Short mmCIF file of C-alpha atoms in Angstrom, two decimals:
data_model
loop_
_atom_site.label_atom_id
_atom_site.label_comp_id
_atom_site.label_asym_id
_atom_site.label_seq_id
_atom_site.Cartn_x
_atom_site.Cartn_y
_atom_site.Cartn_z
CA MET A 1 -4.64 -2.40 -12.84
CA GLN A 2 -2.28 0.31 -14.12
CA PHE A 3 -3.83 3.99 -14.78
CA PRO A 4 -2.13 6.87 -16.74
CA ARG A 5 -0.51 9.15 -14.48
CA THR A 6 -2.81 11.88 -14.75
CA ALA A 7 -5.40 10.23 -13.54
CA LEU A 8 -3.80 8.30 -10.90
CA CYS A 9 -3.07 11.61 -9.37
CA SER A 10 -6.80 13.00 -9.84
CA LEU A 11 -7.75 9.18 -8.47
CA LEU A 12 -5.64 8.84 -5.43
CA PHE A 13 -7.84 11.60 -3.72
CA PHE A 14 -10.62 9.39 -2.69
CA SER A 15 -9.48 7.15 0.97
CA ALA A 16 -11.21 4.31 -0.33
CA PHE A 17 -8.45 4.47 -3.86
CA LEU A 18 -5.68 4.97 -1.61
CA ILE A 19 -6.95 1.96 0.21
CA GLU A 20 -7.20 -0.65 -2.91
CA ILE A 21 -3.96 1.08 -4.57
CA TYR A 22 -1.89 -0.29 -0.98
CA ALA A 23 -3.41 -3.12 -1.08
CA GLN A 24 -2.14 -3.93 -5.02
CA THR A 25 0.53 -3.02 -3.80
CA ASP A 26 1.71 -5.22 -1.49
CA ASP A 27 3.96 -7.21 -2.07
CA SER A 28 2.47 -8.32 -5.00
CA ARG A 29 3.76 -6.14 -7.55
CA THR A 30 5.46 -7.38 -10.73
CA VAL A 31 8.37 -5.32 -12.33
CA LYS A 32 10.81 -5.80 -15.27
CA PRO A 33 14.38 -5.52 -15.39
CA VAL A 34 14.78 -1.27 -15.54
CA GLN A 35 16.84 -0.37 -18.66
CA LYS A 36 20.16 1.43 -17.87
CA ASN A 37 19.51 5.33 -17.82
CA GLN A 38 15.02 5.34 -18.35
CA VAL A 39 13.14 7.27 -16.91
CA ILE A 40 11.29 5.97 -14.28
CA ALA A 41 9.12 7.20 -11.00
CA SER A 42 11.06 6.14 -7.65
CA SER A 43 9.10 3.93 -6.29
CA GLU A 44 10.25 1.14 -8.96
CA SER A 45 13.73 1.24 -7.20
CA ASP A 46 11.46 -1.22 -4.73
CA PRO A 47 11.18 -5.11 -7.06
CA ALA A 48 8.25 -7.34 -5.80
CA VAL A 49 10.09 -9.64 -3.99
CA ASN A 50 9.14 -12.75 -2.56
CA PHE A 51 10.65 -12.61 0.89
CA PRO A 52 10.12 -15.44 3.30
CA VAL A 53 8.92 -13.09 6.67
CA LYS A 54 4.39 -12.92 6.48
CA ARG A 55 3.19 -9.47 6.38
CA PHE A 56 -0.55 -9.09 7.90
CA ALA A 57 -3.41 -7.41 6.81
CA PRO A 58 -2.11 -4.17 6.54
CA ILE A 59 -3.80 -0.85 9.45
CA TYR A 60 -5.55 2.91 8.40
CA LEU A 61 -5.43 5.37 9.77
CA THR A 62 -7.37 7.85 7.50
CA ALA A 63 -6.65 11.78 8.64
CA SER A 64 -9.85 11.69 10.89
CA ASP A 65 -8.96 9.35 12.03
CA LEU A 66 -5.76 11.48 13.58
CA SER A 67 -5.11 14.16 15.98
CA ILE A 68 -2.85 17.09 17.32
CA ALA A 69 -0.38 15.27 19.61
CA SER A 70 1.76 18.96 18.98
CA GLY A 71 1.76 21.87 17.97
CA ASN A 72 -0.78 23.46 15.74
CA PRO A 73 -1.11 21.24 12.44
CA SER A 74 -4.72 22.09 11.15
CA LEU A 75 -7.00 19.74 9.33
CA VAL A 76 -8.61 21.15 5.71
CA ALA A 77 -9.84 19.17 3.04
CA MET A 78 -7.64 18.87 0.02
CA SER A 79 -9.94 19.37 -3.35
CA LYS A 80 -9.07 18.81 -6.72
CA GLY A 81 -12.07 20.34 -8.86
CA SER A 82 -15.25 17.72 -7.91
CA ALA A 83 -12.39 16.41 -6.18
CA SER A 84 -11.92 16.68 -2.32
CA ILE A 85 -10.00 14.80 0.36
CA PRO A 86 -8.98 15.63 4.90
CA VAL A 87 -5.68 15.19 5.02
CA TRP A 88 -3.57 17.35 8.21
CA SER A 89 -1.30 20.84 6.24
CA LEU A 90 1.99 20.05 8.72
CA SER A 91 3.73 23.33 8.20
CA GLY A 92 6.82 23.43 6.61
CA GLY A 93 8.71 26.72 8.31
CA THR A 94 7.18 25.71 12.03
CA VAL A 95 8.65 22.66 13.97
CA GLY A 96 7.62 20.81 16.40
CA GLN A 97 3.89 19.56 14.66
CA SER A 98 2.98 16.21 14.73
CA VAL A 99 -0.05 13.86 14.75
CA ALA A 100 -0.79 10.92 16.43
CA GLY A 101 -3.75 8.44 16.76
CA LEU A 102 -4.64 4.56 18.00
CA VAL A 103 -4.44 1.36 16.15
CA PRO A 104 -6.88 0.00 19.35
CA VAL A 105 -5.46 -3.97 18.94
CA LEU A 106 -2.64 -5.68 16.82
CA PRO A 107 -3.06 -9.52 15.15
CA ASP A 108 -2.22 -12.91 16.72
CA ASP A 109 1.09 -14.45 15.83
CA CYS A 110 2.93 -10.19 15.39
CA THR A 111 6.40 -9.59 16.60
CA GLY A 112 6.72 -6.47 14.75
CA VAL A 113 4.68 -3.23 12.79
CA GLU A 114 6.11 -1.73 9.74
CA ALA A 115 4.91 2.09 9.84
CA GLU A 116 4.62 4.12 6.63
CA ILE A 117 2.56 8.13 5.39
CA THR A 118 1.01 8.83 2.49
CA VAL A 119 1.36 12.46 1.92
CA LEU A 120 1.09 14.84 -1.03
CA THR A 121 0.81 18.31 -1.54
CA SER A 122 -0.82 21.13 -3.86
CA ASP A 123 1.85 23.78 -3.99
CA LYS A 124 2.66 24.14 -7.73
CA GLU A 125 6.19 24.77 -6.40
CA THR A 126 6.26 20.94 -5.82
CA ASN A 127 9.53 19.98 -7.68
CA PRO A 128 12.46 16.51 -7.20
CA LYS A 129 14.96 19.45 -6.00
CA PHE A 130 13.57 19.06 -3.20
CA GLU A 131 13.49 16.68 -0.24
CA ASP A 132 10.68 16.54 2.95
CA VAL A 133 11.85 14.57 5.96
CA TYR A 134 9.21 12.41 8.85
CA ARG A 135 9.66 10.88 11.55
CA VAL A 136 7.35 8.28 13.26
CA HIS A 137 6.81 7.75 16.99
CA LEU A 138 5.64 4.48 17.84
CA PHE A 139 4.97 3.25 20.96
CA GLN A 140 3.10 0.29 23.30
CA MET A 141 1.60 0.76 27.10
CA GLU A 142 1.90 -2.00 29.46
CA LYS A 143 0.69 -2.72 32.99
CA GLY A 144 3.81 -1.99 34.89
CA SER A 145 5.54 -0.07 32.84
CA SER A 146 7.14 3.49 32.62
CA PHE A 147 5.41 5.10 29.74
CA SER A 148 9.03 5.69 27.86
CA SER A 149 10.23 1.85 28.59
CA ASN A 150 8.77 1.09 24.96
CA ALA A 151 9.46 3.66 22.72
CA LEU A 152 10.32 4.10 19.03
CA THR A 153 12.20 6.91 17.92
CA GLY A 154 12.27 6.59 13.99
CA PRO A 155 14.16 8.11 11.94
CA ALA A 156 14.62 11.10 10.47
CA THR A 157 13.65 9.76 6.53
CA ARG A 158 13.71 11.86 3.38
CA THR A 159 12.41 11.55 -0.33
CA PRO A 160 12.86 13.83 -2.64
CA LEU A 161 9.09 15.66 -4.27
CA PRO A 162 7.22 14.40 -7.32
CA ALA A 163 7.03 16.53 -10.59
CA GLU A 164 3.68 17.92 -10.01
CA PRO A 165 0.83 18.65 -7.19
CA TYR A 166 -1.57 16.40 -6.28
CA CYS A 167 0.76 13.39 -6.93
CA THR A 168 0.98 11.26 -3.74
CA ARG A 169 4.33 9.65 -1.93
CA GLN A 170 4.09 5.94 -0.35
CA ILE A 171 7.14 7.21 2.23
CA VAL A 172 8.42 4.18 5.48
CA LEU A 173 8.81 5.87 8.09
CA GLU A 174 9.70 2.13 9.97
CA SER A 175 10.56 -1.13 8.93
CA TYR A 176 9.88 -2.89 11.27
CA TYR A 177 9.12 -1.98 15.65
CA PRO A 178 9.15 -5.23 17.75
CA VAL A 179 5.60 -4.74 19.47
CA LYS A 180 3.32 -7.51 21.58
CA PRO A 181 0.15 -9.36 19.51
CA ASN A 182 -3.43 -7.76 21.01
CA LYS A 183 -2.50 -4.68 22.84
CA PRO A 184 -2.88 -2.01 20.99
CA LEU A 185 -0.40 0.36 20.06
CA ALA A 186 0.04 4.11 19.42
CA VAL A 187 1.33 6.22 16.39
CA ARG A 188 2.40 10.24 16.73
CA ILE A 189 3.78 11.43 12.93
CA GLN A 190 6.22 14.59 13.01
CA ARG A 191 7.26 16.45 10.35
CA GLU A 192 10.72 17.79 10.50
CA PRO A 193 11.15 21.71 9.11
CA GLY A 194 14.05 22.25 11.66
CA ASP A 195 16.25 19.00 9.90
CA PRO A 196 18.35 20.65 7.13
CA ILE A 197 17.65 18.70 4.28
CA ASP A 198 13.87 19.74 4.28
CA THR A 199 13.91 22.55 2.04
CA PHE A 200 10.85 22.33 1.23
CA THR A 201 9.39 25.76 2.90
CA ARG A 202 5.96 25.27 2.11
CA PRO A 203 3.15 22.71 3.31
CA THR A 204 2.48 18.99 2.76
CA GLY A 205 -0.31 16.59 3.48
CA LEU A 206 -0.53 14.32 5.46
CA VAL A 207 -3.82 11.89 4.16
CA MET A 208 -3.16 9.24 5.60
CA VAL A 209 -0.63 6.05 7.90
CA LYS A 210 -0.68 2.96 6.99
CA ILE A 211 0.50 0.04 9.77
CA THR A 212 1.37 -3.52 8.73
CA PRO A 213 2.36 -5.83 11.64
CA ILE A 214 4.93 -8.28 10.62
CA GLY A 215 5.51 -11.78 11.59
CA GLU A 216 8.13 -14.09 13.16
CA LEU A 217 11.33 -12.73 11.26
CA ILE A 218 13.96 -15.49 10.58
CA LYS A 219 15.62 -17.37 12.29
CA SER A 220 19.50 -17.86 13.17
CA TYR A 221 22.17 -20.84 13.58
CA THR A 222 25.01 -19.99 16.06
CA VAL A 223 28.60 -20.88 14.52
CA GLN A 224 30.51 -19.92 17.64
CA LYS A 225 28.31 -20.01 21.38
CA ALA A 226 29.25 -16.68 22.96
CA GLU A 227 31.79 -16.68 25.12
CA LYS A 228 34.83 -14.55 25.15
CA TYR A 229 34.37 -11.89 22.27
CA ASN A 230 34.03 -12.98 19.64
CA SER A 231 33.52 -10.37 16.32
CA TRP A 232 33.84 -9.00 13.34
CA PRO A 233 33.34 -11.94 10.81
CA VAL A 234 33.09 -12.73 7.00
CA ILE A 235 31.45 -15.29 5.40
CA GLN A 236 32.15 -17.02 2.31
CA SER A 237 31.35 -20.18 0.61
CA ILE A 238 34.18 -22.68 -1.73
CA GLY A 239 31.78 -24.17 -4.11
CA LYS A 240 29.03 -25.45 -1.86
CA LYS A 241 31.19 -25.44 0.95
CA LEU A 242 30.80 -21.52 3.33
CA VAL A 243 33.95 -20.87 5.66
CA CYS A 244 33.05 -17.90 8.33
CA VAL A 245 35.62 -16.49 9.49
CA TYR A 246 36.14 -14.05 12.79
CA CYS A 247 38.14 -13.57 15.45
CA ARG A 248 37.86 -13.46 19.58
CA GLY A 249 39.54 -11.43 21.91
CA THR A 250 38.49 -9.77 24.84
CA ALA A 251 37.00 -6.59 24.47
CA HIS A 252 35.70 -4.17 21.62
CA SER A 253 39.74 -3.81 20.57
CA ILE A 254 41.54 -4.57 17.76
CA ALA A 255 45.11 -4.67 18.99
CA GLU A 256 45.18 -6.25 22.24
CA ASP A 257 47.76 -9.60 22.08
CA VAL A 258 45.01 -12.11 23.05
CA ARG A 259 42.87 -11.31 19.73
CA ALA A 260 43.29 -14.37 16.80
CA VAL A 261 41.19 -15.15 14.43
CA TYR A 262 39.41 -18.11 13.42
CA ALA A 263 37.17 -20.31 11.05
CA ARG A 264 34.68 -22.92 11.14
CA THR A 265 33.35 -24.79 7.65
CA SER A 266 29.70 -25.53 6.45
CA MET A 267 28.49 -28.09 4.22
CA ASP A 268 24.60 -28.04 5.99
CA ASN A 269 23.30 -24.66 3.85
CA GLY A 270 25.09 -23.51 7.71
CA LYS A 271 22.95 -25.58 9.80
CA THR A 272 25.74 -27.66 12.07
CA TRP A 273 29.12 -25.75 11.75
CA THR A 274 33.06 -28.04 11.65
CA PRO A 275 35.21 -27.64 15.14
CA GLU A 276 36.80 -23.59 14.95
CA THR A 277 40.76 -24.08 13.72
CA VAL A 278 42.89 -20.74 14.13
CA VAL A 279 43.87 -19.55 11.07
CA ALA A 280 45.93 -15.85 12.81
CA ASN A 281 47.48 -15.55 16.77
CA THR A 282 50.42 -14.35 15.89
CA PRO A 283 52.52 -13.42 20.06
CA LYS A 284 52.95 -9.80 20.82
CA PHE A 285 49.37 -8.42 18.23
CA GLY A 286 46.06 -8.55 17.87
CA GLU A 287 44.19 -10.51 14.98
CA VAL A 288 41.75 -9.03 13.20
CA THR A 289 39.67 -10.29 9.87
CA ILE A 290 38.10 -7.00 7.66
CA GLY A 291 37.60 -8.73 4.42
CA LYS A 292 37.11 -11.41 2.30
CA GLY A 293 36.32 -12.41 -1.51
CA LEU A 294 38.11 -15.45 -4.19
CA ASP A 295 40.60 -15.77 -6.60
CA GLU A 296 40.42 -16.16 -10.47
CA LYS A 297 40.35 -20.26 -8.97
CA GLY A 298 37.61 -20.01 -6.90
CA ALA A 299 39.81 -19.59 -3.37
CA MET A 300 39.05 -17.71 -1.09
CA LEU A 301 41.29 -14.74 -0.07
CA LEU A 302 40.91 -13.40 3.28
CA TRP A 303 41.98 -9.91 4.85
CA VAL A 304 43.50 -9.78 8.49
CA ARG A 305 44.04 -6.57 9.66
CA ARG A 306 47.82 -7.04 12.48
CA ILE A 307 48.34 -4.66 14.97
CA GLY A 308 51.16 -4.23 17.53
CA SER A 309 54.50 -3.03 16.85
CA THR A 310 54.24 -2.12 13.22
CA TRP A 311 50.24 -1.91 11.85
CA ASN A 312 49.49 -4.62 8.94
CA HIS A 313 47.14 -6.40 6.67
CA ASP A 314 47.84 -9.72 5.94
CA LEU A 315 46.21 -11.97 2.55
CA TYR A 316 45.42 -14.59 3.18
CA ARG A 317 44.19 -18.34 0.84
CA THR A 318 42.70 -21.26 2.02
CA GLU A 319 41.05 -23.46 -1.53
CA ASP A 320 39.22 -25.83 1.82
CA GLY A 321 37.72 -23.16 4.50
CA ILE A 322 40.36 -25.13 6.85
CA LYS A 323 43.95 -24.09 5.85
CA PHE A 324 45.26 -20.76 5.11
CA THR A 325 48.27 -19.35 3.98
CA HIS A 326 49.91 -16.19 3.92
CA ILE A 327 50.25 -14.98 0.68
CA ALA A 328 51.26 -11.41 0.40
CA THR A 329 51.26 -7.99 3.42
CA PRO A 330 51.58 -4.83 0.51
CA LYS A 331 53.01 -1.53 2.36
CA LEU A 332 50.57 0.53 1.94
CA ASP A 333 50.85 4.96 2.22
CA PRO A 334 48.64 6.03 3.09
CA ASN A 335 48.46 2.34 5.61
CA PRO A 336 44.89 1.48 5.32
CA MET A 337 42.52 1.71 8.67
CA GLN A 338 40.84 -1.67 6.73
CA ILE A 339 40.52 -3.02 3.94
CA THR A 340 37.33 -4.88 3.02
CA ASP A 341 36.23 -7.18 0.32
CA VAL A 342 38.04 -8.55 -2.50
CA PHE A 343 35.30 -8.79 -5.94
CA LYS A 344 36.29 -9.11 -9.23
CA VAL A 345 36.44 -6.27 -12.65
CA PRO A 346 36.62 -7.54 -15.48
CA GLY A 347 39.92 -6.23 -17.70
CA VAL A 348 41.24 -5.18 -14.25
CA GLY A 349 41.92 -8.47 -11.34
CA LEU A 350 41.17 -7.86 -8.03
CA MET A 351 39.84 -4.69 -6.72
CA ALA A 352 39.32 -3.86 -2.94
CA LEU A 353 38.32 -0.68 -1.25
CA TRP A 354 40.10 1.24 1.54
CA PHE A 355 39.36 3.85 4.06
CA ALA A 356 42.29 5.45 6.28
CA GLY A 357 41.88 7.55 8.90
CA PHE A 358 41.48 8.51 12.58
CA TYR A 359 37.17 9.34 13.45
CA LYS A 360 38.50 12.59 14.24
CA ASP A 361 36.54 15.82 12.56
CA GLU A 362 39.26 16.53 11.42
CA PRO A 363 40.41 16.61 7.61
CA THR A 364 42.67 14.00 8.15
CA ASN A 365 40.61 10.74 6.12
CA SER A 366 41.06 9.51 3.01
CA TRP A 367 39.18 6.40 0.96
CA GLY A 368 40.34 4.99 -2.25
CA THR A 369 41.29 1.72 -4.21
CA LEU A 370 43.27 -1.29 -3.95
CA ILE A 371 44.16 -3.31 -7.62
CA SER A 372 45.28 -6.52 -8.50
CA LYS A 373 46.28 -7.79 -11.83
CA ASP A 374 48.89 -11.38 -10.21
CA ASN A 375 45.65 -12.99 -8.15
CA GLY A 376 46.63 -10.89 -4.91
CA ALA A 377 50.42 -11.59 -4.78
CA THR A 378 50.78 -7.87 -5.18
CA TRP A 379 48.18 -4.84 -5.10
CA THR A 380 48.57 -1.01 -6.33
CA GLN A 381 46.59 1.64 -4.69
CA ASN A 382 45.32 3.95 -6.04
CA THR A 383 43.35 7.96 -3.67
CA VAL A 384 40.18 8.48 -4.65
CA GLU A 385 39.42 10.84 -1.65
CA SER A 386 41.83 12.41 0.57
CA LYS A 387 41.68 15.36 3.81
CA LEU A 388 38.17 13.93 4.26
CA PRO A 389 36.71 15.68 7.66
CA LYS A 390 34.52 12.98 9.05
CA ALA A 391 31.44 14.00 7.90
CA GLU A 392 32.79 13.14 4.60
CA TRP A 393 34.51 9.84 5.06
CA PRO A 394 32.35 6.52 3.28
CA THR A 395 34.12 3.87 5.56
CA GLU A 396 33.62 0.04 6.06
CA PRO A 397 32.57 -0.43 1.71
CA SER A 398 31.29 -3.03 0.14
CA ALA A 399 31.34 -2.61 -3.69
CA VAL A 400 29.42 -5.07 -6.40
CA TYR A 401 30.63 -5.07 -10.47
CA LEU A 402 27.38 -3.65 -12.47
CA GLY A 403 28.75 -4.74 -15.95
CA ASP A 404 29.78 -2.72 -18.37
CA GLY A 405 32.51 -1.23 -16.63
CA ARG A 406 30.42 -0.12 -13.60
CA ILE A 407 30.80 -1.03 -10.13
CA LEU A 408 28.04 0.83 -6.66
CA ALA A 409 29.54 0.88 -3.46
CA ILE A 410 27.93 0.78 -0.25
CA ALA A 411 29.96 2.64 2.99
CA ARG A 412 29.08 3.61 6.19
CA THR A 413 29.67 6.94 7.98
CA GLU A 414 30.30 8.07 11.04
CA VAL A 415 28.48 10.83 11.72
CA GLY A 416 25.31 10.24 14.23
CA GLY A 417 22.18 12.37 15.55
CA SER A 418 18.74 12.22 14.10
CA THR A 419 18.88 14.26 10.92
CA ALA A 420 18.21 12.73 7.98
CA GLU A 421 22.70 13.66 7.27
CA SER A 422 23.00 10.37 8.92
CA THR A 423 23.15 7.97 5.96
CA GLN A 424 25.07 5.66 4.17
CA PHE A 425 27.78 6.83 1.44
CA GLN A 426 26.68 5.30 -2.06
CA MET A 427 29.58 5.66 -4.41
CA ILE A 428 29.37 4.84 -8.20
CA SER A 429 31.88 4.58 -11.30
CA LEU A 430 31.62 4.82 -14.73
CA ASP A 431 35.30 3.48 -15.99
CA TYR A 432 35.66 0.13 -14.31
CA GLY A 433 37.49 1.72 -11.22
CA LYS A 434 39.23 4.94 -12.40
CA THR A 435 36.67 7.40 -10.98
CA TRP A 436 34.15 7.46 -8.90
CA LYS A 437 31.12 10.31 -7.80
CA LYS A 438 30.72 10.11 -3.53
CA THR A 439 27.30 10.72 -2.69
CA ARG A 440 24.48 10.32 0.39
CA THR A 441 21.72 8.21 0.22
CA ASN A 442 18.05 8.11 2.29
CA ILE A 443 19.51 4.46 4.31
CA ARG A 444 18.49 6.60 7.80
CA ASP A 445 18.08 3.21 10.10
CA ILE A 446 21.74 2.85 10.74
CA MET A 447 24.58 3.13 13.33
CA SER A 448 27.24 2.79 12.08
CA SER A 449 26.10 0.17 10.38
CA THR A 450 28.28 -1.87 8.34
CA PRO A 451 26.58 -2.63 4.97
CA SER A 452 26.98 -5.75 2.98
CA LEU A 453 25.87 -6.03 -1.03
CA ILE A 454 25.02 -8.92 -2.38
CA PHE A 455 24.16 -8.16 -6.52
CA ASP A 456 23.04 -11.61 -8.52
CA ALA A 457 22.79 -11.10 -12.20
CA LYS A 458 20.59 -13.79 -12.92
CA THR A 459 17.45 -11.74 -11.02
CA GLY A 460 19.10 -8.23 -11.46
CA LEU A 461 18.73 -7.58 -7.90
CA LEU A 462 20.44 -5.75 -5.52
CA SER A 463 20.65 -6.86 -1.69
CA ASN A 464 22.16 -4.03 0.96
CA TYR A 465 22.37 -6.25 3.82
CA TYR A 466 23.09 -3.85 7.69
CA TYR A 467 22.37 -4.50 10.86
CA GLN A 468 21.59 -1.45 13.20
CA ARG A 469 23.21 -1.27 16.22
CA GLY A 470 21.60 0.45 18.78
CA ARG A 471 18.46 -1.53 17.49
CA GLY A 472 19.80 -4.92 17.10
CA VAL A 473 17.58 -5.40 13.45
CA LEU A 474 19.44 -7.17 10.89
CA ARG A 475 18.01 -5.43 8.18
CA CYS A 476 17.88 -5.38 4.03
CA ARG A 477 16.91 -3.33 1.22
CA ILE A 478 17.02 -4.82 -2.28
CA THR A 479 16.41 -3.16 -5.82
CA ASP A 480 17.48 -2.77 -8.77
CA PRO A 481 20.56 -1.51 -9.88
CA ASN A 482 20.14 0.26 -12.47
CA PHE A 483 17.86 2.83 -11.49
CA ILE A 484 19.78 3.66 -7.75
CA PHE A 485 22.91 3.67 -9.87
CA ASP A 486 21.86 7.59 -10.53
CA HIS A 487 19.03 7.36 -7.66
CA PRO A 488 20.83 7.29 -4.13
CA LEU A 489 18.11 9.18 -2.95
CA SER A 490 15.15 6.88 -3.79
CA TRP A 491 16.17 3.55 -1.96
CA PRO A 492 13.50 0.88 -1.55
CA ALA A 493 12.35 1.00 2.57
CA ALA A 494 14.25 -2.28 3.97
CA LYS A 495 13.02 -5.68 5.49
CA ALA A 496 13.80 -6.70 8.67
CA VAL A 497 15.45 -10.07 7.84
CA SER A 498 16.13 -11.65 11.79
CA LEU A 499 16.98 -10.25 15.71
CA GLY A 500 20.30 -10.18 17.68
CA SER A 501 21.39 -7.93 20.78
CA ALA A 502 19.91 -4.43 20.95
CA ILE A 503 24.16 -3.04 21.54
CA PRO A 504 25.36 0.23 20.22
CA TRP A 505 28.60 -1.65 19.88
CA ASP A 506 28.79 -4.92 21.16
CA ALA A 507 26.36 -7.20 18.38
CA GLY A 508 26.52 -6.33 14.20
CA ASN A 509 28.94 -5.85 11.21
CA VAL A 510 26.54 -8.15 8.75
CA ASN A 511 28.78 -10.02 5.83
CA ALA A 512 27.09 -11.07 3.37
CA VAL A 513 27.42 -14.01 0.26
CA ALA A 514 25.60 -15.69 -2.20
CA CYS A 515 25.50 -20.11 -2.02
CA GLY A 516 22.96 -21.36 -4.24
CA ASN A 517 19.84 -20.30 -4.40
CA SER A 518 20.40 -18.26 -0.45
CA HIS A 519 21.93 -15.92 1.46
CA TYR A 520 23.67 -16.16 3.92
CA LEU A 521 24.30 -13.36 6.94
CA ALA A 522 26.99 -13.22 9.04
CA TYR A 523 27.07 -11.29 12.31
CA TYR A 524 27.99 -10.86 15.75
CA SER A 525 25.32 -10.87 19.31
CA GLY A 526 25.04 -11.11 22.91
CA GLU A 527 25.89 -9.56 25.71
CA LYS A 528 29.45 -9.01 27.14
CA PRO A 529 31.97 -9.76 27.22
CA ASP A 530 30.73 -12.94 25.65
CA LEU A 531 29.18 -12.46 22.06
CA GLY A 532 28.25 -15.27 19.76
CA ILE A 533 29.29 -15.20 16.26
CA TYR A 534 25.70 -16.22 13.77
CA VAL A 535 24.78 -16.67 10.38
CA THR A 536 20.78 -16.09 8.85
CA ALA A 537 19.63 -18.02 6.09
CA VAL A 538 17.57 -16.16 3.50
CA PRO A 539 16.55 -17.00 0.31
CA ALA A 540 18.09 -15.61 -2.42
CA PRO A 541 15.98 -12.67 -3.43
CA ALA A 542 13.77 -13.13 -6.81
CA ILE A 543 10.82 -11.37 -8.89
CA ASP A 544 8.07 -13.21 -9.49
CA GLY A 545 8.48 -16.43 -7.63
CA LYS A 546 11.89 -17.52 -10.10
CA GLN A 547 15.60 -17.56 -8.78
#
């Protein structure tokens, strides 16, 4: 059911109607492809897609179900005309205000929950040029466990305000928190006016909290079992064959002499893999897989970083995923820390993004493009930005060509911390990669997470996969790239895909590829010094059940 915008904003004051709206929008919405430059609400960046993880009926905590947890928020009646609804007023200037509630029991067979809030403001100065920031705290207490052992402090989540007052926003604060079924769940919601991103100094009203139980996530296949330090995989398809390439050493070190590169292939959608073959094992050099792609003839290209007495980037080519031939070692200045995945840009040639620097705060970091017009034999280096401090440095980017000269890339940030400033970067080009614009996104559930993008021209959907280190959750955000291209702060909420080890550094670095009607995600996980390589197969997102 569709309502005019003004009528919808008025009707949403009734809590029963809010619940009805939630029920109508839970994973059953359909959207039409967004036309270039079309102005639409930010919620429409979240297409209704078929996702193979069960979601249970949501559980709602209204304002009346919540009470003060910290500070001095106030329970007030927000009114417009004859309509009135209770909300918790959260200050835009006072730090430390929060409210809490309890979900008495969670359903059988759920493995985690998603936490979402509904907020609104009656202030006439509300405007999308302002942003506010919220955070969720979740925990389950178990007999014999400490109070904080299962506690989660969610990421600081930023969103722009609506264009007019009395319009609600639904904000997902946590997409997957592991839980035990049939046990209570404590929920605390806090606004963060002390975060530099929270620029709206007026109060906002918390209407309700929505907790959605989530079923079992997708199981992964083992490519290389956890023996020694297997890490940093890339995955590519050659026709119907999957090729997974990874490296192995003894620790989280890129230059150790024992580190070499290996490959395996699969013809049954990642379920089983051939014995490994050696791709590169140069004496007195450490070698690491860093990027992949296809050349103009459909063969696989593989970037390998080789570090010893010199620092090199070697490009290999293979037609079968077994025999790899070295085809280039370009001389580059600045010498990249890493070169990432290769993609095709019509009329330009093969392109890859690079970044250079030393992970320090000094303005010595840079990034740019590499272009080959001869199928990978030679490369031309272009610098987009240089002399960047670490806070402005996009690293390990993934890019896709969208058509009409448009390229969209997502990069990780090397800045940590708990504020909403620590987000993935988005870089866009309108002229086939000649010039670029860089902005921050609202993607905050990261921690040095390497993104990997897949664009499906048939459905028009863009998938952003990343592995949240320290939490061990492989996540995906699915959107319409025509909308998100100009709205980097409107990426939809993440969907949890699979689980790995919750270790800050010795797990992660997802790399994705489309093959047939599935997306295949390679990552590493385990407990050091023994880490394995795994692949998760995810049905390609589709609207209305259409591939």
